[in-house]
Coordinates of C-alpha atoms in Angstrom, one line a residue:
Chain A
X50 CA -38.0 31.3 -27.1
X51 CA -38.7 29.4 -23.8
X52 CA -41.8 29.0 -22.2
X53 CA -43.6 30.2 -19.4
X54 CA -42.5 27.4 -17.3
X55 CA -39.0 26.0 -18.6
X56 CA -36.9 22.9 -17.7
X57 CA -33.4 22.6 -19.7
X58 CA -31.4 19.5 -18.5
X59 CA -32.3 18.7 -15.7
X60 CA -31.5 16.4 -13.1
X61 CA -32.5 15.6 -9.9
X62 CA -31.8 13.0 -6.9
X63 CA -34.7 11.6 -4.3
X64 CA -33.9 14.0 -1.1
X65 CA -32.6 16.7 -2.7
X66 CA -29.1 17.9 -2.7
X67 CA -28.2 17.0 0.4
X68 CA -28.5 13.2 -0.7
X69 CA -25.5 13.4 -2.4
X70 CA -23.9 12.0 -5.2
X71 CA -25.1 8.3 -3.8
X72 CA -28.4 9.6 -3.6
X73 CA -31.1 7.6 -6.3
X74 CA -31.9 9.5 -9.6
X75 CA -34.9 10.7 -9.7
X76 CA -34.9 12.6 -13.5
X77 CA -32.1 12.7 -15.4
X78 CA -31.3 15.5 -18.2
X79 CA -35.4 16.0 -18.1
X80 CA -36.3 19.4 -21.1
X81 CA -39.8 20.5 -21.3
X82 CA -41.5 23.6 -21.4
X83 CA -45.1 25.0 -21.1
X84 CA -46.6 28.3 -22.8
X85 CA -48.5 30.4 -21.0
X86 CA -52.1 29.7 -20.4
X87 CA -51.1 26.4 -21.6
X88 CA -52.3 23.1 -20.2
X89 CA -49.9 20.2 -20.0
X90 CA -50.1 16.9 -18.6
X91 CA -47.2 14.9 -17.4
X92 CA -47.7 10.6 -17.5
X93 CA -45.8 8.0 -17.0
X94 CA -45.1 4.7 -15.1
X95 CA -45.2 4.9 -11.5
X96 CA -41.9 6.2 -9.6
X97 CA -40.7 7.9 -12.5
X98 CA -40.4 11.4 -10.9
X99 CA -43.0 12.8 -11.6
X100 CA -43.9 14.4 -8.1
X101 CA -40.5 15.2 -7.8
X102 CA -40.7 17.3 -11.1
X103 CA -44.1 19.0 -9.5
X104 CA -41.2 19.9 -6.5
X105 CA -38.8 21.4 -8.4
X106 CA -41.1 23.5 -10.5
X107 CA -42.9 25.2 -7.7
X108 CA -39.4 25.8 -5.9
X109 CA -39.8 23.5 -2.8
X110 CA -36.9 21.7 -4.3
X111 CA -34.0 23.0 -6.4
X112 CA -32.4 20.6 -9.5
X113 CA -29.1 18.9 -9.3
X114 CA -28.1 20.0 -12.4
X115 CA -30.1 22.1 -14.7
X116 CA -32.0 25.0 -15.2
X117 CA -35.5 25.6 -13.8
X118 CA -37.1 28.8 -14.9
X119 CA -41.0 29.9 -14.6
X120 CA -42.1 33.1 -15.6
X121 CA -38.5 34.1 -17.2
X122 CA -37.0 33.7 -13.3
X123 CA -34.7 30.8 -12.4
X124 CA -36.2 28.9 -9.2
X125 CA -34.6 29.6 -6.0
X126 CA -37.4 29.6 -3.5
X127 CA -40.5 28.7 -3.7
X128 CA -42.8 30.3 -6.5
X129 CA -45.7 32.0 -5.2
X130 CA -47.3 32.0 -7.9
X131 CA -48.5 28.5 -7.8
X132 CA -51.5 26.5 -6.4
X133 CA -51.6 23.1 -5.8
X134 CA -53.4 20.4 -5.4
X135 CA -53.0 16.7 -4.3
X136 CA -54.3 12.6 -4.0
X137 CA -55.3 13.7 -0.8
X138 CA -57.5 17.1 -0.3
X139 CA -55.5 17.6 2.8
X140 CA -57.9 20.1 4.2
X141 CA -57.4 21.1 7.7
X142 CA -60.3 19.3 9.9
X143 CA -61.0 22.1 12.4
X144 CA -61.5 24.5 9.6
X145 CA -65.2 25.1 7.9
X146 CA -64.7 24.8 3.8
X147 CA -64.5 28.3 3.9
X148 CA -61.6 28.8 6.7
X149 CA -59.9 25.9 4.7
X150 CA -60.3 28.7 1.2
X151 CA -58.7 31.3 2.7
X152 CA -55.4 29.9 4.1
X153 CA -53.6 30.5 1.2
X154 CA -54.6 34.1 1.8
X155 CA -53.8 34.3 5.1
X156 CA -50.1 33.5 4.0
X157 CA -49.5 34.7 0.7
X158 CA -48.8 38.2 0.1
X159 CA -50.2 41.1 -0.2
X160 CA -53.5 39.5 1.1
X161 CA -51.9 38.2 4.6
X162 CA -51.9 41.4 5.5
X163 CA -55.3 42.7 4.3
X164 CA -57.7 39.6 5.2
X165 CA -58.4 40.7 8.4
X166 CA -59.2 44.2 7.3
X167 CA -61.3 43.1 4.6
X168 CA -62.7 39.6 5.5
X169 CA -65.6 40.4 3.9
X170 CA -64.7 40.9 0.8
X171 CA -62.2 38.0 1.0
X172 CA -65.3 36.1 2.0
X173 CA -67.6 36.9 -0.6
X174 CA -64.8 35.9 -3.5
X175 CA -64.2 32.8 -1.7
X176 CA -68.0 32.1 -1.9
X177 CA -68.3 32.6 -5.5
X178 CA -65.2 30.3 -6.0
X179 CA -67.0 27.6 -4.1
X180 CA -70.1 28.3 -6.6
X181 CA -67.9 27.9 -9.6
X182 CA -67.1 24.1 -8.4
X183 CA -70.8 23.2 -8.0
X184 CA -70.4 24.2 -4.1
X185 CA -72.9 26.7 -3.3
X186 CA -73.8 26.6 0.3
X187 CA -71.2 24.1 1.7
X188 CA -68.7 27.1 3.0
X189 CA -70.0 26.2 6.0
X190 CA -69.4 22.5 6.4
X191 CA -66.5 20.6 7.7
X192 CA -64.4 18.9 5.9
X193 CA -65.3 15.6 6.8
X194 CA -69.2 16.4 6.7
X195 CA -68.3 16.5 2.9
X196 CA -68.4 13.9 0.0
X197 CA -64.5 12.7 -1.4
X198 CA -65.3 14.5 -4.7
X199 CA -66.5 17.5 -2.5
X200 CA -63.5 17.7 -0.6
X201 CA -61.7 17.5 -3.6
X202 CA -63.4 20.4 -5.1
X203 CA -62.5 22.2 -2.3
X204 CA -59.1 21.5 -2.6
X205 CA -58.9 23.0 -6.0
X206 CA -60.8 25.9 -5.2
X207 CA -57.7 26.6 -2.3
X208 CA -55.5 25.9 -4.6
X209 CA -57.1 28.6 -6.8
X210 CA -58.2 31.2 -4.3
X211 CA -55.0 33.6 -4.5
X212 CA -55.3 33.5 -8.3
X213 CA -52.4 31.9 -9.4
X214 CA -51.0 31.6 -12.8
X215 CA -50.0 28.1 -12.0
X216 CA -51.5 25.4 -11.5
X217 CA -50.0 22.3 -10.4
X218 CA -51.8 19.4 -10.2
X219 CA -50.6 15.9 -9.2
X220 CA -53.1 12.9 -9.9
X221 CA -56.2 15.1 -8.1
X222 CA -58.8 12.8 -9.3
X223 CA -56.7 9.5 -8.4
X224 CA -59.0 8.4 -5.4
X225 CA -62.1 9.2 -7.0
X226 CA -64.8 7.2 -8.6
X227 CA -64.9 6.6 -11.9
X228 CA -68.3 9.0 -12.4
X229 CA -67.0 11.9 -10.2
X230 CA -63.6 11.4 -11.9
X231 CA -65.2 12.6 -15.0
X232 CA -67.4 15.7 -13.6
X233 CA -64.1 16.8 -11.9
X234 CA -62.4 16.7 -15.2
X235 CA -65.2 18.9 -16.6
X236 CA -64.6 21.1 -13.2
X237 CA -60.8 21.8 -14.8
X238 CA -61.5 22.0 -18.0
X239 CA -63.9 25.0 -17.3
X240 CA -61.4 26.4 -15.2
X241 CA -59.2 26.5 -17.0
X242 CA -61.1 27.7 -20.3
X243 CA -62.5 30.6 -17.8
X244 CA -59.4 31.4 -16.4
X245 CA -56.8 31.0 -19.1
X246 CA -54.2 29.8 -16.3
X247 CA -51.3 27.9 -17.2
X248 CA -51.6 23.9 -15.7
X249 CA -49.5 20.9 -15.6
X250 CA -51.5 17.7 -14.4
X251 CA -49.4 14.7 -13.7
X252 CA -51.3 12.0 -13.8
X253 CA -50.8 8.4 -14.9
X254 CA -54.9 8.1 -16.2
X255 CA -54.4 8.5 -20.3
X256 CA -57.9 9.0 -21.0
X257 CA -57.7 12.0 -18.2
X258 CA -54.5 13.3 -19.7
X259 CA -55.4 13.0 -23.4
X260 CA -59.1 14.5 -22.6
X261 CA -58.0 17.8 -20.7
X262 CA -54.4 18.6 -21.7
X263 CA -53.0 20.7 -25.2
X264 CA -50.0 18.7 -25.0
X265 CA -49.1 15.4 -23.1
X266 CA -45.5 14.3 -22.1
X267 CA -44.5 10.6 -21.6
X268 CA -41.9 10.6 -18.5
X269 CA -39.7 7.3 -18.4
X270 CA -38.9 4.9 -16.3
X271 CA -36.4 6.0 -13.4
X272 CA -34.4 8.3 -13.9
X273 CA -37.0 10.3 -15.6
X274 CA -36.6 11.9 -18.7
X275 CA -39.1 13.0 -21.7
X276 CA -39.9 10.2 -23.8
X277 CA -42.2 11.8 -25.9
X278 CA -44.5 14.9 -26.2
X279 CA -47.9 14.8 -28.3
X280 CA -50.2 17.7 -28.9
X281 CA -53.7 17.0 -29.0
X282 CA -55.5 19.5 -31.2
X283 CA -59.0 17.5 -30.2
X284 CA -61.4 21.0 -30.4
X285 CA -62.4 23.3 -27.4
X286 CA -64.3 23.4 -25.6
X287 CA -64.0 19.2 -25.2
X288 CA -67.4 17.5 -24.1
X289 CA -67.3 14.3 -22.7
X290 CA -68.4 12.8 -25.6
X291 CA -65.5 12.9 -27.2
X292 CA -63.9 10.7 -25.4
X293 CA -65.4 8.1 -27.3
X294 CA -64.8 9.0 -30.6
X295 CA -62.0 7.0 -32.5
X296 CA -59.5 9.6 -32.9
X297 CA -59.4 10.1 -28.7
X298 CA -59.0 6.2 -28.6
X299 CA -56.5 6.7 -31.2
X300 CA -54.1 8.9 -29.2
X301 CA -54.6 7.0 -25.8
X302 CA -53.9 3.9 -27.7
X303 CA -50.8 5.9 -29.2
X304 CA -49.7 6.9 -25.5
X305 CA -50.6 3.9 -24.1
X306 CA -47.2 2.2 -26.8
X307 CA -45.1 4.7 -25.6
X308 CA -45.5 4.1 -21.6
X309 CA -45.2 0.2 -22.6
X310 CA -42.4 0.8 -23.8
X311 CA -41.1 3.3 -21.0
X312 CA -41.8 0.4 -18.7
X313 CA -39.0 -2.2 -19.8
Chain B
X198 CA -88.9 3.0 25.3
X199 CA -86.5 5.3 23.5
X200 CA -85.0 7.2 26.6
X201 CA -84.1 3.9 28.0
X202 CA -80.9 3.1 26.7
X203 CA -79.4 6.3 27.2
X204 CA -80.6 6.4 31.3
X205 CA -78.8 3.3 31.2
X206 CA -75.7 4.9 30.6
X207 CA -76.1 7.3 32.5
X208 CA -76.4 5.8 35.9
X209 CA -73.8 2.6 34.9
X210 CA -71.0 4.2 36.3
X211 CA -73.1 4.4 39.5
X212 CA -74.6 0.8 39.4
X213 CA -71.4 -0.6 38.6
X214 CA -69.6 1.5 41.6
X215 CA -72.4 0.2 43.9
X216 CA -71.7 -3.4 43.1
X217 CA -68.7 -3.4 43.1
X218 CA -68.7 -2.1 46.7
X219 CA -71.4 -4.8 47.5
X220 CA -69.5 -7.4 46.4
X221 CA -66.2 -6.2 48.7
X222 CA -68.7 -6.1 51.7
X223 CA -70.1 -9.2 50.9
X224 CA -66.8 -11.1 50.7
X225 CA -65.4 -9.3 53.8
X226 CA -68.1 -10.7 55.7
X227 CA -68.9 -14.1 54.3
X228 CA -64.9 -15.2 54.4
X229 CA -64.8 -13.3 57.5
X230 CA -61.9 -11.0 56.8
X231 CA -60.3 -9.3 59.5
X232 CA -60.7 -5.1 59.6
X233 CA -56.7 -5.1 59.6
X234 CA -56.5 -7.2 56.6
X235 CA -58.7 -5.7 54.5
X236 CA -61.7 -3.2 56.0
X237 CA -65.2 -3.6 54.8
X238 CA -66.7 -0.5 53.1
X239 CA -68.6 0.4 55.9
X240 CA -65.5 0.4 58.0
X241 CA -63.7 3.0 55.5
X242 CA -67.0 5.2 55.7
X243 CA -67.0 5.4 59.4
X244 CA -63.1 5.9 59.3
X245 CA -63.7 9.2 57.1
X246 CA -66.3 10.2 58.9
X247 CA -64.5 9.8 61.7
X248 CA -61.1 11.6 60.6
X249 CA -63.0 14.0 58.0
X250 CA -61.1 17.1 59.2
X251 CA -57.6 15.3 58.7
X252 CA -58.5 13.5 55.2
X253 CA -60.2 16.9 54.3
X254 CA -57.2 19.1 55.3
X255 CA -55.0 16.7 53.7
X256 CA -56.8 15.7 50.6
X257 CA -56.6 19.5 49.6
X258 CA -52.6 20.1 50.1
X259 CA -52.1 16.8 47.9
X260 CA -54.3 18.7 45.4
X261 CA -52.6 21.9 45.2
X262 CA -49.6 20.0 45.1
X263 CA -50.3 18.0 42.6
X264 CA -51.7 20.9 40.2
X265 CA -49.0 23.2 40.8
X266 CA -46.6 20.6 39.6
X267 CA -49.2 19.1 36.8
X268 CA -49.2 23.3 36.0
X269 CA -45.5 23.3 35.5
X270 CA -45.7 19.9 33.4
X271 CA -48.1 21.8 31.2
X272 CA -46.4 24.3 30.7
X273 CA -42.8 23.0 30.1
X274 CA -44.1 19.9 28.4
X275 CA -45.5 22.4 25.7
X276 CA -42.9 24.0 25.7
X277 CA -40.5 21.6 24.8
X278 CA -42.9 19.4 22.7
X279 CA -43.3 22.7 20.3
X280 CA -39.5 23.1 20.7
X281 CA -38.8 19.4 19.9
X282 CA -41.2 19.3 17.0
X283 CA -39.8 22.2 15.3
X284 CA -36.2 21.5 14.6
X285 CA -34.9 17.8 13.9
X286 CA -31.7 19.0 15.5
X287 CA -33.2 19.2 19.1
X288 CA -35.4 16.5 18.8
X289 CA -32.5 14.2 17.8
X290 CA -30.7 15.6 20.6
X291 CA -33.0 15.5 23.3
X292 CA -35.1 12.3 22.5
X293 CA -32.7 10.0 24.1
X294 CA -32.2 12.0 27.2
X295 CA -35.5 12.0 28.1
X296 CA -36.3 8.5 27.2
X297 CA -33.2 7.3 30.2
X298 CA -34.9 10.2 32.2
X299 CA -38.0 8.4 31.8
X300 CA -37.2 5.1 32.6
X301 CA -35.3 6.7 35.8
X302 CA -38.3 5.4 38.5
X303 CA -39.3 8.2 40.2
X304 CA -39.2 7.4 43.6
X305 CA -35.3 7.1 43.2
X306 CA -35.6 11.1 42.4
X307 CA -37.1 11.9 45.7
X308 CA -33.9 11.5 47.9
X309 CA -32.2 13.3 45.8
X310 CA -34.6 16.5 45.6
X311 CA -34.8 16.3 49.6
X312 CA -31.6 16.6 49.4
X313 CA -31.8 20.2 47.6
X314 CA -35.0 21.7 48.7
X315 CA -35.9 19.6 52.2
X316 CA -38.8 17.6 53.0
X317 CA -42.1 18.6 52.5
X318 CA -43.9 20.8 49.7
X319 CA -40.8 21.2 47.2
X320 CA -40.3 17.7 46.8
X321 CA -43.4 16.9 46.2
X322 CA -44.4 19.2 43.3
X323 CA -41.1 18.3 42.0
X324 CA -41.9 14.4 41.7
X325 CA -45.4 15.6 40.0
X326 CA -43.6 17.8 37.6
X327 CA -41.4 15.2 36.9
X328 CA -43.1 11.8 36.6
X329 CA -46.1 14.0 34.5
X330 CA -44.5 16.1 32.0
X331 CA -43.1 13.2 29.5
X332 CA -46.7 12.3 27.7
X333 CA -47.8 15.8 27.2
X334 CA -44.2 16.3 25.8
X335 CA -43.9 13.0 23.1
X336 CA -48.0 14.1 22.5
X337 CA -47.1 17.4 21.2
X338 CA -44.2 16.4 19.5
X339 CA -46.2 13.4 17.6
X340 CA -49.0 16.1 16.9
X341 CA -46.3 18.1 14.7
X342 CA -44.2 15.3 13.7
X343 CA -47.5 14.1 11.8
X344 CA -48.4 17.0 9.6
X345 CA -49.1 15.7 5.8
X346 CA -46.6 16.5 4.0
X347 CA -48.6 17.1 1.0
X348 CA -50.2 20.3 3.3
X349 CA -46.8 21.4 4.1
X350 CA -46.0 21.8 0.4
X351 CA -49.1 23.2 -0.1
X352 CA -48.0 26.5 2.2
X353 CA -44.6 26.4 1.6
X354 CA -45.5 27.0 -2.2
X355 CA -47.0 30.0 -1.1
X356 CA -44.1 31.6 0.5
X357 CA -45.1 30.3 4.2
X358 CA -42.4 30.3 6.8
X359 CA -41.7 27.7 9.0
X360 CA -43.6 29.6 11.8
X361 CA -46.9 29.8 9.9
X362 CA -46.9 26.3 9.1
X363 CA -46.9 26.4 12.7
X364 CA -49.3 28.7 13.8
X365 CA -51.8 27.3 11.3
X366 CA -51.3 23.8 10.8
X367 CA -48.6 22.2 13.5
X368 CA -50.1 23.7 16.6
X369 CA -54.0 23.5 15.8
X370 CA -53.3 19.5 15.0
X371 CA -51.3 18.7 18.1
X372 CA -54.0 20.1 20.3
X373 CA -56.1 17.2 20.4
X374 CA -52.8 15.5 21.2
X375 CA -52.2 17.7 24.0
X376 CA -55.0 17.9 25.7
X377 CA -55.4 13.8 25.2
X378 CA -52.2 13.7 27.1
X379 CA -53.5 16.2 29.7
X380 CA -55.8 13.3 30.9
X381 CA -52.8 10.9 31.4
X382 CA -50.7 13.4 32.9
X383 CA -52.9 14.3 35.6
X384 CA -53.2 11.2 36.8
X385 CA -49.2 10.7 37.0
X386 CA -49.3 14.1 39.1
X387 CA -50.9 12.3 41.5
X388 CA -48.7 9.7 41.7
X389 CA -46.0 12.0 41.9
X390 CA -46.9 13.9 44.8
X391 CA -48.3 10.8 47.2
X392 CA -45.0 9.1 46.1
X393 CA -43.1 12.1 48.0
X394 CA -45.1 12.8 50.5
X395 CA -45.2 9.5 51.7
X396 CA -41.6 9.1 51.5
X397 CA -40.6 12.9 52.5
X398 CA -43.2 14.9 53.7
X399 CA -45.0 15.9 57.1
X400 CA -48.3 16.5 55.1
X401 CA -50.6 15.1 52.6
X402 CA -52.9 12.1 51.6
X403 CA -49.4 9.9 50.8
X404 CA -48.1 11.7 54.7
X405 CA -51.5 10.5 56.2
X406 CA -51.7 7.2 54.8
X407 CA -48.0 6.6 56.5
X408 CA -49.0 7.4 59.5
X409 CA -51.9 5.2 59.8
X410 CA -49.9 2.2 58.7
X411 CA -47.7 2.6 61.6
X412 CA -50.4 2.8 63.8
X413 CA -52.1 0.3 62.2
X414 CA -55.5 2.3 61.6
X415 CA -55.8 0.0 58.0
X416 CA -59.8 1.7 57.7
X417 CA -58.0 5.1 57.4
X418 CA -55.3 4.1 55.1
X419 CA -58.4 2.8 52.8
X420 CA -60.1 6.1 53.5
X421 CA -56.7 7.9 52.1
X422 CA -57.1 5.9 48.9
X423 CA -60.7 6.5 48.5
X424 CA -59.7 10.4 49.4
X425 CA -57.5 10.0 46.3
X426 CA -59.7 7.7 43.8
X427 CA -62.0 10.7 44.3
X428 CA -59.7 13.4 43.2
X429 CA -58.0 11.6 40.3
X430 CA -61.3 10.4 38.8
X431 CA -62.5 14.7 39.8
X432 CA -59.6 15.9 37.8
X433 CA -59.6 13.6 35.0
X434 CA -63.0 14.8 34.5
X435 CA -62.1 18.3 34.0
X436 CA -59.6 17.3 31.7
X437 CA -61.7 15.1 29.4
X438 CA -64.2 18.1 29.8
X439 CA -61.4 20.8 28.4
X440 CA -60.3 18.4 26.0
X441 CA -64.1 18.0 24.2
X442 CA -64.7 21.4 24.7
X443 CA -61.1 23.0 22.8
X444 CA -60.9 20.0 20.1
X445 CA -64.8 18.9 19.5
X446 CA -63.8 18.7 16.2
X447 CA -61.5 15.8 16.2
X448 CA -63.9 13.9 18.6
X449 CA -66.1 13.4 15.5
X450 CA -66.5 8.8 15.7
X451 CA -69.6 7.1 16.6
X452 CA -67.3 4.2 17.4
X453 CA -68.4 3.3 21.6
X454 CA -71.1 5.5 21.9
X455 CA -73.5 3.2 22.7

């Protein structure tokens, strides 16, 4: 049985297909795959491909060699189904936090062609999405008249608005303080308890990985490939707390060998 | 005294006009410069007082010259910004051309456009066009050229075409570009249009100015440069004015304010 996201030997060069056989390896004969509803986190040393894996599952870029399937379709063009969310919240400056919400709607279909109809209603969902993130009451803000974790809140709640049954995430929380790191995790892991969407975070922060994911996979060095995949059966719903306990520091410690090892 | 600082600022473009005009009649008069070399102040007053109904008739055809061409720079540098910014295939084909047609001095254009159209009003919005239309072009190209990439992904996940990204990302970020360039470009107009009519034209400030070199009138040709200070600094103004009203939102630095 494959999953609802599934890669099966794949391999994939920095600039796509048109780099060529010259071009650098980016992953190389990479397998994973990710149930449904399932969250997964992807770590490993830097410039291993792991944003370049992100690519090729949402369909902006297509594998080398290899299957890429999500949702039982091979990738041709990009998903749809996705939401995504970045380093950098990348909203647009001239919109309010609520303009910035509804671009996704204003391009993805069927909604592109209702939001101006029903704005309102749009509107109001957009509103209680902002709630959900602790952001009641900032839909009218600019970007920029927001804190980083705000804006970074924000980001996820665009990356939610069209109600996705993916969500990609690539190191979300990596410019963030330490503290607001931390109430942003809790902001996922409530998300994603609520919503029962499918996520993979790619991230290079164990603690992060090990804390929200069901399952973690250790990318190597360039060319990536899988080096290792743990479950982590740590209860739900997680509390902060137990990141402290022994058998969390037990399985970051137990990560922490393997991406050692993927370094050399 | 809280008001203070901001009255200050107010009138310093003022004070600093005054004194500098001061200082040009003081050393006209204590190195007891001739009026042909360089008039005093009060000379170039009396001259446009004098000739008001030329410099006025004048000042207002190198206007509307100078906006009609500035009005086709705007519109074909926008044009061919948007054009150059969408597809890497013109812009890599285009970006040297205009670069040699850049560095082409305009004033060696002029003969050339005589040539085709005669002296006079043709010419002259021509060379405006011309020498103006390069910034607003490169701005609006470097407004889309610098769209995250990460925001690009973002929307192309969704299913967005290349023409949404730029309806709602490309052209709303290049507009403080645009109308940044706006400022430069009208000031080029002008130079532009005095540059023809001085060398091809029977009317105009650049026309006027000519004629009052060869009769040696210097006071008037000072008057003609004052005549077109006034409109370039005019004109900017509006600019800067449309460009805080349309892209507030990207004007958002304390940096200089006080």
């Amino acid at each position: 049985m494959s999953g609802f996201i599934a890669l099966d030997g794949v391999s994939h060069r920095y600039g796509g297909i048109q780099a060529g056989p010259e071009g650098i390896l980016a992953i190389q004969d990479l397998t994973l795959s990710v149930g449904r509803g399932e969250f997964a986190a992807v770590v490993g040393p830097s410039g291993c491909g792991k944003s370049t894996l992100m690519k090729l599952v949402t369909g902006l870029q297509f594998p080398f060699a290899g299957h890429v399937m999500v949702a039982g379709e091979e990738v041709r063009q990009p998903v749809k189904i996705a939401g995504m969310a970045f380093q950098a919240p990348t909203l647009l400056p001239w919109r309010t936090t609520l303009e910035n919400l509804l671009l996704p709607l204003e391009i993805v279909r069927p909604h592109r062609g209702e939001i101006r109809r029903n704005r309102a209603a749009y509107v109001e969902r957009a509103e209680k999405l902002l709630a959900s993130v602790g952001l009641d009451g900032f839909g009218s803000k600019y970007p920029w008249q927001l804190s980083g974790g705000m804006q970074q809140r924000t980001s996820l709640c665009r990356a939610l608005i069209h109600e996705p049954q993916l969500l990609m995430l690539d190191e979300p929380f990596g410019a963030l303080d330490a503290f607001t790191r931390e109430e942003l995790w809790c902001v996922i892991r409530d998300l994603h308890a609520v919503r029962g969407i499918t996520i993979i975070l790619v991230t290079h922060d164990l603690r992060e990985a090990v804390f929200l994911a069901d399952r973690v996979f250790v990318m190597s060095a360039r060319p990536g490939r899988i080096l290792a995949e743990r479950k982590i059966d740590l209860p739900r719903p997680r509390d902060l707390e137990v990141t402290f306990s022994t058998e969390f520091q037990d399985i970051v410690h137990e990560l922490r060998g393997h991406i050692v090892k993927a370094r050399q | 005294m809280n008001s203070s600082p901001t009255l200050m600022i107010r009138l310093a473009p003022w004070l600093f006009t005054v004194a500098l005009l001061l200082l040009w009649e003081f050393v006209c008069r204590a190195f007891n410069i001739p009026e042909f070399f360089l008039p005093t102040p009060m000379a170039v007053a009396r001259a446009t007082y004098e000739f008001w109904p030329a410099i006025y008739r004048n000042s207002w055809i190198t206007l509307q010259t100078t906006l009609i061409g500035f009005g086709l720079a705007v519109g074909f540098g926008l044009f061919l910004g948007l054009a150059i910014g969408w597809s890497r295939t013109i812009y890599a084909g285009i970006y040297p051309l205009m670069i040699g047609f850049n560095a082409i001095p305009k004033v060696a254009v002029v003969p050339i456009l005589v040539l085709w159209f005669g002296i006079g009003f043709m010419p002259a919005v021509l060379t405006a066009f011309l020498i103006s239309f390069f910034p607003i072009v490169v701005n609006v190209a470097t407004g889309l050229a610098t769209i995250e990439p990460e925001m690009e992904d973002v929307l192309k996940a969704l299913g967005a075409s290349k023409l949404d990204i730029m309806r709602k990302v490309g052209i709303p970020r290049s507009l403080p570009y645009f109308f940044g360039s706006l400022k430069i470009a009208i000031t080029l107009a002008f130079v532009g249009s005095v540059i023809s009519e001085s060398i091809a034209s029977n009317y105009g400030i650049g026309n006027l100015m000519l004629q009052a070199q060869a009769q040696f009138q210097v006071p008037l040709i000072f008057a003609g440069l004052v005549a077109l200070a006034v409109e370039g600094i005019v004109m900017y103004w509006v600019m800067a004015l449309l460009e805080q009203r349309m892209t507030g939102w990207a004007q958002r630095s304390g940096f200089a304010q006080t």
